[in-house]
Amino acid sequence: MARIPSSVVAASGLVGGYAVARWTRQRPLGGVVLAAAGTAAARQWRQRAGGPAAGALTAAYVAAFAGSHPLAKRVGAWPSVFGVAGAVALASWAVADRRG
């Protein structure tokens, strides 16, 4: 089975978590998706780039989630989510995926 790059997992968690929360109107369910993808990405980050890098990328993932809320007030919900997901994906690729 081919491995899904951690950058894809992380971005999918941010986008998917928001989509699930919005479409089901169950924010906790969206949080489950966000947390599951974040956990899966963090495991890959640790394996590929080590503990300190995994910690930094996990912090970036959480900051992107938190930062998407005030950003959404300026640019809209979906553009905000896609923007922070892209930023996390780029960071993840640069730190962990491009080596693989």
JSON list of C-alpha atoms in Angstrom, two decimals:
[
{"chain": "A", "resi": 1, "resn": "MET", "atom": "CA", "xyz": [0.00, 0.00, 0.00]},
{"chain": "A", "resi": 2, "resn": "ALA", "atom": "CA", "xyz": [1.40, 3.38, -0.98]},
{"chain": "A", "resi": 3, "resn": "ARG", "atom": "CA", "xyz": [2.00, 5.90, 1.74]},
{"chain": "A", "resi": 4, "resn": "ILE", "atom": "CA", "xyz": [0.01, 9.09, 1.67]},
{"chain": "A", "resi": 5, "resn": "PRO", "atom": "CA", "xyz": [2.36, 12.06, 2.16]},
{"chain": "A", "resi": 6, "resn": "SER", "atom": "CA", "xyz": [2.03, 13.75, 5.54]},
{"chain": "A", "resi": 7, "resn": "SER", "atom": "CA", "xyz": [1.39, 17.05, 3.80]},
{"chain": "A", "resi": 8, "resn": "VAL", "atom": "CA", "xyz": [-1.73, 15.57, 2.21]},
{"chain": "A", "resi": 9, "resn": "VAL", "atom": "CA", "xyz": [-2.88, 14.03, 5.50]},
{"chain": "A", "resi": 10, "resn": "ALA", "atom": "CA", "xyz": [-2.48, 17.33, 7.37]},
{"chain": "A", "resi": 11, "resn": "ALA", "atom": "CA", "xyz": [-4.20, 19.45, 4.73]},
{"chain": "A", "resi": 12, "resn": "SER", "atom": "CA", "xyz": [-7.00, 16.91, 4.44]},
{"chain": "A", "resi": 13, "resn": "GLY", "atom": "CA", "xyz": [-7.51, 17.02, 8.20]},
{"chain": "A", "resi": 14, "resn": "LEU", "atom": "CA", "xyz": [-7.98, 20.77, 8.20]},
{"chain": "A", "resi": 15, "resn": "VAL", "atom": "CA", "xyz": [-10.25, 20.83, 5.16]},
{"chain": "A", "resi": 16, "resn": "GLY", "atom": "CA", "xyz": [-12.07, 17.62, 6.06]},
{"chain": "A", "resi": 17, "resn": "GLY", "atom": "CA", "xyz": [-12.59, 18.63, 9.67]},
{"chain": "A", "resi": 18, "resn": "TYR", "atom": "CA", "xyz": [-14.19, 21.88, 8.62]},
{"chain": "A", "resi": 19, "resn": "ALA", "atom": "CA", "xyz": [-16.29, 20.21, 5.93]},
{"chain": "A", "resi": 20, "resn": "VAL", "atom": "CA", "xyz": [-17.61, 17.56, 8.31]},
{"chain": "A", "resi": 21, "resn": "ALA", "atom": "CA", "xyz": [-18.41, 20.15, 10.99]},
{"chain": "A", "resi": 22, "resn": "ARG", "atom": "CA", "xyz": [-20.16, 22.39, 8.51]},
{"chain": "A", "resi": 23, "resn": "TRP", "atom": "CA", "xyz": [-22.16, 19.78, 6.62]},
{"chain": "A", "resi": 24, "resn": "THR", "atom": "CA", "xyz": [-23.20, 17.69, 9.61]},
{"chain": "A", "resi": 25, "resn": "ARG", "atom": "CA", "xyz": [-23.66, 20.72, 11.90]},
{"chain": "A", "resi": 26, "resn": "GLN", "atom": "CA", "xyz": [-21.79, 18.69, 14.51]},
{"chain": "A", "resi": 27, "resn": "ARG", "atom": "CA", "xyz": [-18.65, 20.60, 15.46]},
{"chain": "A", "resi": 28, "resn": "PRO", "atom": "CA", "xyz": [-17.37, 17.79, 17.71]},
{"chain": "A", "resi": 29, "resn": "LEU", "atom": "CA", "xyz": [-17.50, 15.39, 14.77]},
{"chain": "A", "resi": 30, "resn": "GLY", "atom": "CA", "xyz": [-15.40, 17.80, 12.75]},
{"chain": "A", "resi": 31, "resn": "GLY", "atom": "CA", "xyz": [-13.00, 17.93, 15.68]},
{"chain": "A", "resi": 32, "resn": "VAL", "atom": "CA", "xyz": [-12.67, 14.15, 15.59]},
{"chain": "A", "resi": 33, "resn": "VAL", "atom": "CA", "xyz": [-11.68, 14.31, 11.91]},
{"chain": "A", "resi": 34, "resn": "LEU", "atom": "CA", "xyz": [-9.24, 17.15, 12.63]},
{"chain": "A", "resi": 35, "resn": "ALA", "atom": "CA", "xyz": [-7.66, 15.28, 15.56]},
{"chain": "A", "resi": 36, "resn": "ALA", "atom": "CA", "xyz": [-7.44, 11.93, 13.75]},
{"chain": "A", "resi": 37, "resn": "ALA", "atom": "CA", "xyz": [-5.68, 13.43, 10.76]},
{"chain": "A", "resi": 38, "resn": "GLY", "atom": "CA", "xyz": [-3.42, 15.52, 13.00]},
{"chain": "A", "resi": 39, "resn": "THR", "atom": "CA", "xyz": [-2.42, 12.42, 14.94]},
{"chain": "A", "resi": 40, "resn": "ALA", "atom": "CA", "xyz": [-1.71, 10.46, 11.77]},
{"chain": "A", "resi": 41, "resn": "ALA", "atom": "CA", "xyz": [0.34, 13.33, 10.33]},
{"chain": "A", "resi": 42, "resn": "ALA", "atom": "CA", "xyz": [2.27, 13.78, 13.60]},
{"chain": "A", "resi": 43, "resn": "ARG", "atom": "CA", "xyz": [3.26, 10.11, 13.56]},
{"chain": "A", "resi": 44, "resn": "GLN", "atom": "CA", "xyz": [4.58, 10.47, 10.03]},
{"chain": "A", "resi": 45, "resn": "TRP", "atom": "CA", "xyz": [6.40, 13.70, 10.91]},
{"chain": "A", "resi": 46, "resn": "ARG", "atom": "CA", "xyz": [8.11, 11.99, 13.84]},
{"chain": "A", "resi": 47, "resn": "GLN", "atom": "CA", "xyz": [9.16, 9.01, 11.70]},
{"chain": "A", "resi": 48, "resn": "ARG", "atom": "CA", "xyz": [10.43, 11.11, 8.80]},
{"chain": "A", "resi": 49, "resn": "ALA", "atom": "CA", "xyz": [11.86, 14.22, 10.47]},
{"chain": "A", "resi": 50, "resn": "GLY", "atom": "CA", "xyz": [12.28, 13.45, 14.18]},
{"chain": "A", "resi": 51, "resn": "GLY", "atom": "CA", "xyz": [10.68, 14.65, 17.40]},
{"chain": "A", "resi": 52, "resn": "PRO", "atom": "CA", "xyz": [11.54, 18.37, 17.34]},
{"chain": "A", "resi": 53, "resn": "ALA", "atom": "CA", "xyz": [10.33, 18.78, 13.77]},
{"chain": "A", "resi": 54, "resn": "ALA", "atom": "CA", "xyz": [7.17, 16.81, 14.56]},
{"chain": "A", "resi": 55, "resn": "GLY", "atom": "CA", "xyz": [6.54, 19.08, 17.54]},
{"chain": "A", "resi": 56, "resn": "ALA", "atom": "CA", "xyz": [6.97, 22.19, 15.43]},
{"chain": "A", "resi": 57, "resn": "LEU", "atom": "CA", "xyz": [4.70, 20.89, 12.67]},
{"chain": "A", "resi": 58, "resn": "THR", "atom": "CA", "xyz": [2.08, 19.83, 15.20]},
{"chain": "A", "resi": 59, "resn": "ALA", "atom": "CA", "xyz": [2.18, 23.33, 16.68]},
{"chain": "A", "resi": 60, "resn": "ALA", "atom": "CA", "xyz": [1.78, 24.75, 13.17]},
{"chain": "A", "resi": 61, "resn": "TYR", "atom": "CA", "xyz": [-1.22, 22.45, 12.58]},
{"chain": "A", "resi": 62, "resn": "VAL", "atom": "CA", "xyz": [-2.92, 23.62, 15.78]},
{"chain": "A", "resi": 63, "resn": "ALA", "atom": "CA", "xyz": [-2.04, 27.26, 15.07]},
{"chain": "A", "resi": 64, "resn": "ALA", "atom": "CA", "xyz": [-3.48, 26.93, 11.56]},
{"chain": "A", "resi": 65, "resn": "PHE", "atom": "CA", "xyz": [-6.74, 25.60, 12.98]},
{"chain": "A", "resi": 66, "resn": "ALA", "atom": "CA", "xyz": [-6.92, 28.42, 15.52]},
{"chain": "A", "resi": 67, "resn": "GLY", "atom": "CA", "xyz": [-5.79, 31.06, 13.05]},
{"chain": "A", "resi": 68, "resn": "SER", "atom": "CA", "xyz": [-8.36, 30.06, 10.45]},
{"chain": "A", "resi": 69, "resn": "HIS", "atom": "CA", "xyz": [-11.15, 31.40, 12.65]},
{"chain": "A", "resi": 70, "resn": "PRO", "atom": "CA", "xyz": [-10.14, 35.09, 12.74]},
{"chain": "A", "resi": 71, "resn": "LEU", "atom": "CA", "xyz": [-8.91, 34.86, 9.15]},
{"chain": "A", "resi": 72, "resn": "ALA", "atom": "CA", "xyz": [-12.36, 33.62, 8.09]},
{"chain": "A", "resi": 73, "resn": "LYS", "atom": "CA", "xyz": [-13.87, 36.89, 9.30]},
{"chain": "A", "resi": 74, "resn": "ARG", "atom": "CA", "xyz": [-11.72, 38.73, 6.76]},
{"chain": "A", "resi": 75, "resn": "VAL", "atom": "CA", "xyz": [-11.70, 36.44, 3.72]},
{"chain": "A", "resi": 76, "resn": "GLY", "atom": "CA", "xyz": [-14.51, 33.94, 4.28]},
{"chain": "A", "resi": 77, "resn": "ALA", "atom": "CA", "xyz": [-14.60, 30.47, 5.74]},
{"chain": "A", "resi": 78, "resn": "TRP", "atom": "CA", "xyz": [-13.56, 28.31, 2.80]},
{"chain": "A", "resi": 79, "resn": "PRO", "atom": "CA", "xyz": [-10.75, 30.59, 1.58]},
{"chain": "A", "resi": 80, "resn": "SER", "atom": "CA", "xyz": [-9.42, 30.69, 5.13]},
{"chain": "A", "resi": 81, "resn": "VAL", "atom": "CA", "xyz": [-9.51, 26.92, 5.53]},
{"chain": "A", "resi": 82, "resn": "PHE", "atom": "CA", "xyz": [-7.87, 26.34, 2.16]},
{"chain": "A", "resi": 83, "resn": "GLY", "atom": "CA", "xyz": [-5.23, 28.97, 2.90]},
{"chain": "A", "resi": 84, "resn": "VAL", "atom": "CA", "xyz": [-4.16, 27.54, 6.25]},
{"chain": "A", "resi": 85, "resn": "ALA", "atom": "CA", "xyz": [-4.33, 23.98, 4.88]},
{"chain": "A", "resi": 86, "resn": "GLY", "atom": "CA", "xyz": [-2.01, 25.00, 2.06]},
{"chain": "A", "resi": 87, "resn": "ALA", "atom": "CA", "xyz": [0.40, 26.63, 4.47]},
{"chain": "A", "resi": 88, "resn": "VAL", "atom": "CA", "xyz": [0.54, 23.53, 6.67]},
{"chain": "A", "resi": 89, "resn": "ALA", "atom": "CA", "xyz": [0.92, 21.29, 3.63]},
{"chain": "A", "resi": 90, "resn": "LEU", "atom": "CA", "xyz": [3.82, 23.37, 2.36]},
{"chain": "A", "resi": 91, "resn": "ALA", "atom": "CA", "xyz": [5.56, 23.33, 5.75]},
{"chain": "A", "resi": 92, "resn": "SER", "atom": "CA", "xyz": [5.00, 19.59, 6.08]},
{"chain": "A", "resi": 93, "resn": "TRP", "atom": "CA", "xyz": [6.35, 18.93, 2.63]},
{"chain": "A", "resi": 94, "resn": "ALA", "atom": "CA", "xyz": [9.41, 21.11, 3.21]},
{"chain": "A", "resi": 95, "resn": "VAL", "atom": "CA", "xyz": [10.27, 19.56, 6.57]},
{"chain": "A", "resi": 96, "resn": "ALA", "atom": "CA", "xyz": [9.21, 15.92, 6.22]},
{"chain": "A", "resi": 97, "resn": "ASP", "atom": "CA", "xyz": [7.99, 14.82, 2.79]},
{"chain": "A", "resi": 98, "resn": "ARG", "atom": "CA", "xyz": [10.54, 16.12, 0.33]},
{"chain": "A", "resi": 99, "resn": "ARG", "atom": "CA", "xyz": [13.23, 13.91, 1.86]},
{"chain": "A", "resi": 100, "resn": "GLY", "atom": "CA", "xyz": [11.25, 10.75, 1.19]}
]
